[in-house]
Coordinates of C-alpha atoms in Angstrom, one line a residue:
M1 CA -100.3 -51.9 26.2
T2 CA -102.4 -54.6 24.7
D3 CA -103.4 -57.8 26.5
S4 CA -100.7 -59.7 24.7
D5 CA -98.2 -57.1 25.7
D6 CA -99.2 -57.5 29.3
R7 CA -98.7 -61.3 29.1
S8 CA -95.4 -60.9 27.4
V9 CA -94.2 -58.6 30.4
A10 CA -95.7 -61.1 33.0
E11 CA -94.0 -64.1 31.3
R12 CA -90.6 -62.2 31.3
I13 CA -91.1 -61.4 35.1
C14 CA -91.9 -65.0 35.8
R15 CA -88.5 -66.1 34.4
L16 CA -86.8 -63.9 37.0
A17 CA -85.7 -65.1 40.5
P18 CA -88.5 -65.0 43.1
E19 CA -86.8 -62.2 45.1
L20 CA -86.6 -60.0 41.9
Q21 CA -90.3 -60.7 41.2
E22 CA -91.3 -59.4 44.5
R23 CA -89.2 -56.4 44.1
I24 CA -90.8 -55.6 40.7
L25 CA -94.4 -56.2 41.9
A26 CA -93.8 -54.2 45.1
G27 CA -92.8 -51.2 42.9
T28 CA -95.8 -51.4 40.5
S29 CA -98.9 -49.2 40.7
D30 CA -102.3 -50.5 41.4
G31 CA -103.2 -50.1 37.7
E32 CA -100.1 -51.9 36.6
R33 CA -100.7 -54.8 39.0
E34 CA -104.3 -54.9 37.6
D35 CA -102.9 -55.3 34.2
L36 CA -100.8 -58.2 35.3
A37 CA -103.4 -59.8 37.4
F38 CA -104.5 -62.3 34.8
H39 CA -101.1 -63.9 34.8
W40 CA -101.6 -66.5 37.5
P41 CA -97.9 -67.8 37.7
L42 CA -97.0 -64.4 39.2
F43 CA -99.2 -64.8 42.2
E44 CA -99.7 -68.4 42.9
R45 CA -97.9 -69.9 45.8
P46 CA -95.5 -72.8 45.3
R47 CA -98.0 -75.3 47.0
Q48 CA -100.7 -74.1 44.6
S49 CA -98.8 -75.2 41.4
E50 CA -100.3 -78.2 39.4
P51 CA -98.5 -81.5 40.1
E52 CA -96.3 -82.8 37.4
L53 CA -97.8 -85.1 34.9
P54 CA -98.9 -87.8 34.6
W55 CA -101.7 -87.7 37.0
R56 CA -105.4 -88.8 36.7
T57 CA -107.0 -87.1 39.6
W58 CA -105.7 -84.0 41.5
L59 CA -107.4 -83.4 44.9
V60 CA -107.0 -80.0 46.6
M61 CA -108.2 -80.2 50.1
S62 CA -107.6 -77.1 52.2
G63 CA -109.0 -74.7 54.8
R64 CA -111.4 -72.0 53.7
G65 CA -109.9 -69.1 52.1
Y66 CA -106.7 -71.0 51.0
G67 CA -107.4 -70.1 47.3
K68 CA -108.7 -73.5 46.1
T69 CA -111.6 -71.9 43.9
R70 CA -109.0 -69.7 42.2
M71 CA -106.8 -72.8 41.6
G72 CA -109.7 -74.7 40.0
A73 CA -110.6 -71.8 37.8
E74 CA -107.0 -71.1 36.7
W75 CA -106.5 -74.9 36.0
V76 CA -109.7 -74.7 33.8
R77 CA -108.6 -71.5 32.1
R78 CA -105.1 -73.0 31.3
T79 CA -106.6 -76.3 30.2
A80 CA -109.0 -74.6 27.7
A81 CA -106.2 -72.5 26.3
E82 CA -103.9 -75.5 25.8
H83 CA -106.7 -77.8 24.4
P84 CA -108.9 -75.8 21.8
T85 CA -111.0 -79.0 21.2
A86 CA -111.5 -79.7 24.9
C87 CA -114.9 -80.6 26.4
I88 CA -114.8 -79.9 30.1
A89 CA -117.3 -80.9 32.9
L90 CA -117.9 -78.4 35.7
V91 CA -119.6 -80.2 38.6
G92 CA -120.8 -78.5 41.8
A93 CA -123.1 -79.6 44.6
T94 CA -125.9 -78.0 42.5
R95 CA -125.9 -76.2 39.2
E96 CA -126.8 -72.9 40.9
Q97 CA -123.8 -73.3 43.2
A98 CA -121.5 -74.2 40.3
R99 CA -122.7 -71.0 38.5
A100 CA -122.2 -68.7 41.5
W101 CA -118.8 -70.1 42.7
M102 CA -117.1 -71.9 39.8
I103 CA -118.1 -69.4 37.0
E104 CA -119.3 -66.0 38.2
N105 CA -117.4 -65.5 41.4
D106 CA -114.5 -63.1 41.3
N107 CA -112.1 -65.9 41.6
G108 CA -114.2 -68.0 39.2
I109 CA -113.6 -68.8 35.6
L110 CA -115.0 -65.5 34.2
G111 CA -113.1 -63.6 36.8
V112 CA -109.6 -65.0 36.0
C113 CA -109.7 -65.0 32.1
A114 CA -108.2 -62.0 30.4
P115 CA -110.8 -60.1 28.2
D116 CA -109.4 -61.4 25.0
E117 CA -109.7 -65.1 26.1
R118 CA -112.7 -64.8 28.3
P119 CA -115.4 -67.5 27.4
E120 CA -119.0 -66.6 26.5
W121 CA -121.4 -67.7 29.3
E122 CA -124.6 -69.1 27.9
P123 CA -126.7 -69.6 31.1
S124 CA -129.7 -71.0 29.3
L125 CA -127.6 -73.9 28.0
W126 CA -125.4 -74.0 31.2
R127 CA -122.4 -73.8 28.8
L128 CA -119.1 -71.8 28.5
R129 CA -117.6 -71.3 25.0
W130 CA -114.0 -70.0 24.6
P131 CA -112.9 -68.1 21.7
N132 CA -110.6 -70.9 20.6
G133 CA -113.4 -73.5 20.5
A134 CA -113.0 -75.1 24.0
R135 CA -116.2 -75.7 25.8
A136 CA -117.4 -76.5 29.4
F137 CA -120.7 -77.8 30.6
V138 CA -122.1 -77.3 34.1
Y139 CA -123.6 -80.3 36.0
S140 CA -125.2 -80.9 39.4
A141 CA -123.9 -83.6 41.6
A142 CA -127.4 -83.8 43.1
E143 CA -128.5 -85.2 39.7
P144 CA -126.0 -88.0 39.0
D145 CA -127.9 -89.3 36.0
S146 CA -127.1 -85.9 34.2
L147 CA -123.6 -87.2 34.0
R148 CA -124.6 -90.6 32.6
G149 CA -123.8 -90.3 28.9
P150 CA -121.8 -87.1 28.3
Q151 CA -118.1 -87.7 27.5
H152 CA -115.4 -85.2 28.5
H153 CA -111.6 -84.7 28.2
F154 CA -111.4 -82.9 31.6
A155 CA -113.4 -82.1 34.6
W156 CA -113.3 -79.7 37.6
C157 CA -115.4 -80.9 40.6
D158 CA -115.8 -78.3 43.5
E159 CA -116.7 -78.9 47.2
I160 CA -117.0 -82.6 46.6
A161 CA -117.4 -83.2 50.4
K162 CA -120.7 -81.3 50.0
W163 CA -122.1 -83.4 47.2
P164 CA -125.4 -85.0 48.3
L165 CA -124.9 -88.2 46.1
G166 CA -121.2 -88.0 46.0
M167 CA -120.2 -91.6 45.1
E168 CA -122.9 -92.1 42.4
A169 CA -122.1 -88.6 40.8
W170 CA -118.3 -89.2 40.8
S171 CA -118.8 -92.7 39.3
N172 CA -120.9 -91.6 36.5
L173 CA -118.4 -88.7 35.8
M174 CA -115.6 -91.2 35.7
F175 CA -117.3 -93.4 33.2
G176 CA -117.6 -90.5 30.8
L177 CA -114.1 -89.1 31.3
R178 CA -112.7 -90.9 28.5
R179 CA -111.8 -88.4 25.7
G180 CA -108.3 -87.7 24.6
A181 CA -104.9 -89.1 25.5
L182 CA -104.9 -88.3 29.2
P183 CA -108.3 -87.4 30.6
R184 CA -108.0 -85.7 34.0
V185 CA -110.2 -84.4 36.9
M186 CA -109.4 -81.8 39.5
A187 CA -111.4 -81.8 42.7
T188 CA -111.4 -79.0 45.3
T189 CA -113.0 -79.2 48.7
T190 CA -112.9 -78.3 52.4
P191 CA -112.3 -81.7 54.0
R192 CA -115.1 -83.8 55.5
P193 CA -115.0 -87.5 56.2
V194 CA -117.6 -88.5 53.7
P195 CA -117.3 -91.7 51.6
L196 CA -116.2 -90.0 48.4
V197 CA -113.3 -88.1 50.1
R198 CA -112.3 -91.3 51.9
A199 CA -112.4 -93.3 48.6
L200 CA -110.2 -90.7 46.8
M201 CA -107.7 -90.6 49.7
A202 CA -107.4 -94.4 49.5
Q203 CA -106.7 -94.3 45.9
G204 CA -103.4 -92.4 46.2
V205 CA -104.4 -89.4 44.1
A206 CA -102.2 -86.3 43.5
L207 CA -102.9 -84.4 46.6
T208 CA -102.4 -80.7 47.6
R209 CA -103.3 -79.7 51.1
G210 CA -103.2 -76.2 52.6
R211 CA -104.2 -74.1 55.6
T212 CA -106.2 -70.8 55.6
I213 CA -103.2 -68.9 57.3
E214 CA -101.1 -69.6 54.0
N215 CA -103.3 -67.0 52.2
A216 CA -103.4 -64.5 55.0
S217 CA -101.9 -61.7 52.7
N218 CA -105.1 -61.9 50.6
L219 CA -107.6 -62.1 53.5
P220 CA -108.8 -59.3 56.0
G221 CA -106.6 -59.3 59.0
F222 CA -109.6 -59.3 61.4
F223 CA -110.9 -62.5 59.7
I224 CA -107.8 -64.4 60.5
G225 CA -107.6 -63.2 64.1
E226 CA -111.3 -63.9 64.8
V227 CA -111.6 -67.3 63.3
T228 CA -108.4 -68.4 64.9
R229 CA -109.6 -67.1 68.3
D230 CA -113.0 -68.8 67.9
Y231 CA -112.3 -72.0 66.3
G232 CA -108.5 -72.6 66.4
G233 CA -107.6 -76.0 67.9
G234 CA -111.1 -77.5 67.9
R235 CA -112.3 -80.0 65.5
L236 CA -114.2 -77.4 63.3
G237 CA -111.0 -75.2 63.2
R238 CA -108.8 -78.1 62.3
Q239 CA -111.2 -79.1 59.5
E240 CA -112.2 -75.7 58.1
L241 CA -109.0 -73.7 58.8
D242 CA -106.2 -76.2 58.8
G243 CA -107.7 -78.5 56.1
E244 CA -107.4 -81.7 58.2
L245 CA -109.5 -84.7 57.3
I246 CA -110.7 -85.7 60.8
D247 CA -112.6 -89.1 61.0
D248 CA -114.0 -91.1 63.8
V249 CA -112.7 -94.5 64.7
E250 CA -115.4 -97.1 65.1
G251 CA -115.8 -98.0 68.8
S252 CA -113.8 -95.0 70.0
L253 CA -114.1 -94.1 73.7
W254 CA -113.8 -90.4 72.7
P255 CA -115.8 -89.9 69.5
R256 CA -115.0 -86.6 67.9
D257 CA -118.5 -85.3 68.8
L258 CA -117.9 -86.1 72.4
I259 CA -114.7 -84.3 72.4
E260 CA -116.5 -81.2 70.9
K261 CA -119.3 -81.4 73.4
C262 CA -116.8 -81.5 76.3
R263 CA -114.9 -78.4 75.2
A264 CA -115.4 -75.7 77.8
A265 CA -117.2 -72.6 76.3
G266 CA -115.0 -70.2 78.3
P267 CA -112.0 -70.3 80.5
P268 CA -112.3 -72.8 83.4
P269 CA -113.2 -71.4 86.8
S270 CA -110.4 -69.8 88.9
G271 CA -109.3 -71.2 92.2
F272 CA -108.6 -74.8 91.4
R273 CA -109.0 -77.2 94.2
R274 CA -106.2 -79.5 92.8
V275 CA -103.9 -79.5 89.9
V276 CA -102.1 -82.6 88.8
V277 CA -99.5 -83.4 86.1
G278 CA -99.9 -86.8 84.5
V279 CA -96.8 -88.3 83.0
D280 CA -96.3 -91.2 80.7
P281 CA -92.6 -91.7 80.2
P282 CA -91.2 -92.9 76.8
V283 CA -90.5 -96.6 76.6
S284 CA -87.4 -95.9 74.3
A285 CA -84.8 -93.1 74.0
G286 CA -86.1 -90.3 71.8
G287 CA -89.7 -91.4 72.2
T288 CA -92.6 -89.1 73.3
C289 CA -93.1 -88.4 76.9
G290 CA -96.7 -87.7 77.6
I291 CA -97.2 -84.8 80.0
V292 CA -100.7 -83.5 80.6
V293 CA -101.9 -81.0 83.2
C294 CA -105.5 -81.5 84.7
A295 CA -107.2 -79.7 87.4
L296 CA -110.3 -80.0 89.6
G297 CA -112.4 -76.9 89.5
G298 CA -114.4 -75.3 92.2
D299 CA -117.6 -76.4 90.4
G300 CA -116.5 -80.1 90.9
S301 CA -115.6 -80.7 87.2
A302 CA -112.1 -81.8 86.1
Y303 CA -110.4 -79.8 83.3
V304 CA -107.6 -80.6 80.9
L305 CA -105.4 -77.5 81.1
A306 CA -102.3 -78.2 79.0
D307 CA -100.6 -80.7 76.8
A308 CA -96.8 -80.3 77.6
S309 CA -95.7 -83.5 75.9
V310 CA -92.3 -83.6 74.4
A311 CA -90.5 -85.9 72.1
G312 CA -86.9 -86.7 71.2
V313 CA -85.2 -85.6 74.3
R314 CA -83.2 -87.4 77.0
P315 CA -84.7 -88.2 80.3
E316 CA -83.5 -85.0 82.1
G317 CA -85.1 -83.1 79.2
W318 CA -88.6 -84.5 79.7
A319 CA -88.1 -84.4 83.5
L320 CA -87.4 -80.6 83.2
R321 CA -90.6 -80.2 81.1
V322 CA -92.5 -81.9 83.9
E323 CA -91.1 -79.5 86.4
A324 CA -91.9 -76.5 84.2
A325 CA -95.5 -77.6 83.7
A326 CA -95.9 -78.2 87.4
S327 CA -94.5 -74.9 88.3
A328 CA -96.6 -73.0 85.5
W329 CA -99.9 -74.4 86.8
G330 CA -99.2 -74.6 90.5
A331 CA -99.5 -78.4 90.5
D332 CA -99.6 -80.2 93.8
R333 CA -98.8 -83.7 92.5
V334 CA -97.2 -85.6 89.8
V335 CA -98.7 -88.9 88.8
A336 CA -96.4 -91.0 86.6
E337 CA -96.6 -94.5 85.0
G338 CA -93.7 -96.7 86.4
N339 CA -94.2 -100.0 84.4
Q340 CA -91.0 -99.3 82.4
G341 CA -88.9 -99.0 85.5
G342 CA -90.7 -97.0 88.4
A343 CA -87.4 -96.4 90.2
M344 CA -85.8 -94.8 87.2
V345 CA -88.8 -92.6 86.7
E346 CA -88.9 -91.4 90.2
A347 CA -85.1 -90.8 90.2
V348 CA -85.3 -88.7 87.0
L349 CA -88.1 -86.6 88.3
R350 CA -86.4 -86.1 91.6
G351 CA -83.2 -85.0 89.7
A352 CA -85.3 -82.3 88.1
N353 CA -86.1 -80.7 91.5
V354 CA -89.9 -81.4 91.4
V355 CA -91.0 -79.7 94.6
L356 CA -94.3 -81.6 95.2
P357 CA -95.5 -85.2 96.1
M358 CA -95.2 -87.9 93.5
R359 CA -97.1 -91.0 92.8
I360 CA -95.7 -93.8 90.6
E361 CA -98.5 -95.9 89.2
H362 CA -98.1 -99.5 88.0
A363 CA -100.6 -100.5 85.3
F364 CA -102.2 -103.8 85.8
D365 CA -105.1 -103.4 83.2
G366 CA -104.8 -102.6 79.5
K367 CA -104.8 -99.0 78.3
S368 CA -108.5 -99.1 77.2
A369 CA -109.6 -100.6 80.5
R370 CA -107.8 -97.8 82.3
A371 CA -109.3 -95.2 80.0
E372 CA -112.9 -96.3 80.1
P373 CA -113.8 -94.9 83.6
V374 CA -112.2 -91.6 82.6
A375 CA -114.1 -91.5 79.3
A376 CA -117.3 -91.9 81.3
L377 CA -116.3 -88.7 83.2
F378 CA -116.4 -86.9 79.9
E379 CA -119.7 -88.6 78.8
S380 CA -121.3 -87.6 82.1
G381 CA -120.0 -83.9 81.6
R382 CA -117.8 -84.1 84.7
A383 CA -114.6 -83.7 82.7
K384 CA -113.9 -81.0 80.0
F385 CA -111.2 -79.6 77.7
A386 CA -110.2 -76.0 78.5
G387 CA -109.1 -75.3 74.9
G388 CA -107.9 -77.3 72.0
F389 CA -105.3 -80.1 72.1
P390 CA -105.1 -81.5 68.7
E391 CA -102.4 -84.2 69.2
L392 CA -103.9 -85.3 72.5
E393 CA -107.4 -85.4 71.0
D394 CA -106.3 -87.5 68.0
Q395 CA -104.9 -90.1 70.4
L396 CA -108.1 -90.1 72.5
A397 CA -110.2 -90.6 69.5
G398 CA -108.0 -93.7 68.6
M399 CA -108.7 -95.4 72.1
I400 CA -111.1 -98.3 71.4
A401 CA -113.4 -99.7 73.9
G402 CA -112.3 -103.2 75.0
G403 CA -109.8 -103.2 72.1
D404 CA -106.6 -101.9 70.5
Y405 CA -105.3 -98.3 70.0
E406 CA -105.9 -97.0 66.5
G407 CA -104.7 -93.5 66.8
P408 CA -101.5 -91.8 65.5
G409 CA -98.1 -93.0 66.7
R410 CA -97.2 -96.3 68.2
S411 CA -98.5 -95.5 71.8
P412 CA -101.1 -93.2 73.2
D413 CA -98.6 -91.5 75.4
R414 CA -100.5 -88.2 75.7
A415 CA -103.7 -90.0 76.3
D416 CA -102.2 -92.3 79.0
A417 CA -100.9 -89.2 80.8
M418 CA -104.2 -87.6 80.9
V419 CA -105.9 -90.8 82.1
W420 CA -103.4 -91.0 85.0
A421 CA -104.0 -87.3 85.9
M422 CA -107.8 -87.6 85.7
T423 CA -107.8 -90.8 87.6
A424 CA -105.9 -89.1 90.4
L425 CA -108.3 -86.3 90.5
M426 CA -111.6 -87.9 90.1
L427 CA -111.4 -91.7 90.8
R428 CA -109.2 -92.1 93.8
K429 CA -109.6 -90.8 97.3
R430 CA -106.8 -88.5 98.1
R431 CA -104.7 -89.4 101.0
A432 CA -103.3 -86.7 103.2
E433 CA -99.7 -86.2 102.3
P434 CA -97.4 -83.4 103.2
R435 CA -96.0 -81.1 100.6
I436 CA -92.4 -82.1 100.4
R437 CA -89.3 -81.4 98.4
L438 CA -87.8 -84.5 96.9
L439 CA -84.0 -84.6 97.2

């Protein structure tokens, strides 16, 4: 078959229902699949599709291995095919990186174009020329002035979070993106909280987000297992694998760097001297009950062991979750905040058959004031995270010294539960109390 025949077959398959497409592709040989490989709609996942027009800026921010380079290259290929007079800007952190990843990579522009529509690469001119007349020029974001003057219809900008002079390069590109009826730019990147990424997020651009695991079928199995084991749950894993944009809050008691610094390298020491479950009950029906398990290790350090917080359940539901966490970790005490009705909290926990002493705490200081001595434990290396706890860590990062809470949700329920547990372990002398069953 000719290339046009291949595309005709691919286009007919694309019009079929997804389940029929899968059955047909599953029955094709490697050679037949190779013939169809240049028809991207057969293989793209739904979340990789271009947003519906009109849009000015399309930002693809995802974990590594998600397929964003292929998405960018395919968008340029399709754009060049649909606009024979197009002048396209290709902007990388450097020209060399743009050439290596945006053009010559297997998933770059040359790799995704069928032979009869593949552009001619002129490296001495840093230019691509398609058979239909469309052209693309390569630029370096490290040289923003190179974008001052040229005019373009479209642009693909890769790894914008790595651009050394990001804001200046982007501004110069935008001033020149003024040809045609609807000039557009696609930006692909792994998230980092740099000024350019923050600015684009604030503009309300067309946004596609994705996680590495979504492309698992096209990645080596050992890769997914190893990176998830080594980085899953931590800041680096959430950024590089889950595609999350994780930023610091000014004045945070737990800056992101501190959280990473306090993450235990291996499992906590066995034979805990004490294990405590901190509980911050919800203030309204259906709210989140913060339930965090902390322990005092034999080395004298305190460890966050588990975040068992639960939302959207009735009091008996979160009380049972407290009991399950206490049982699973062999806790010797429950510490709960009782400002919203200490008697009710105690009665609910008793009703769940909690077989250990309980202390109901009444907060007289603000949340930040209570948290500051606990944050000092982490700063001094006396408290650590025995694993990754993304939702808890996001709340801790939003706790402001001497100020308000600026994290996700209305209340730092998980963070408060951890503060109560750490306070009981490290900041109060333990009174000798018998182990009793509350009836």
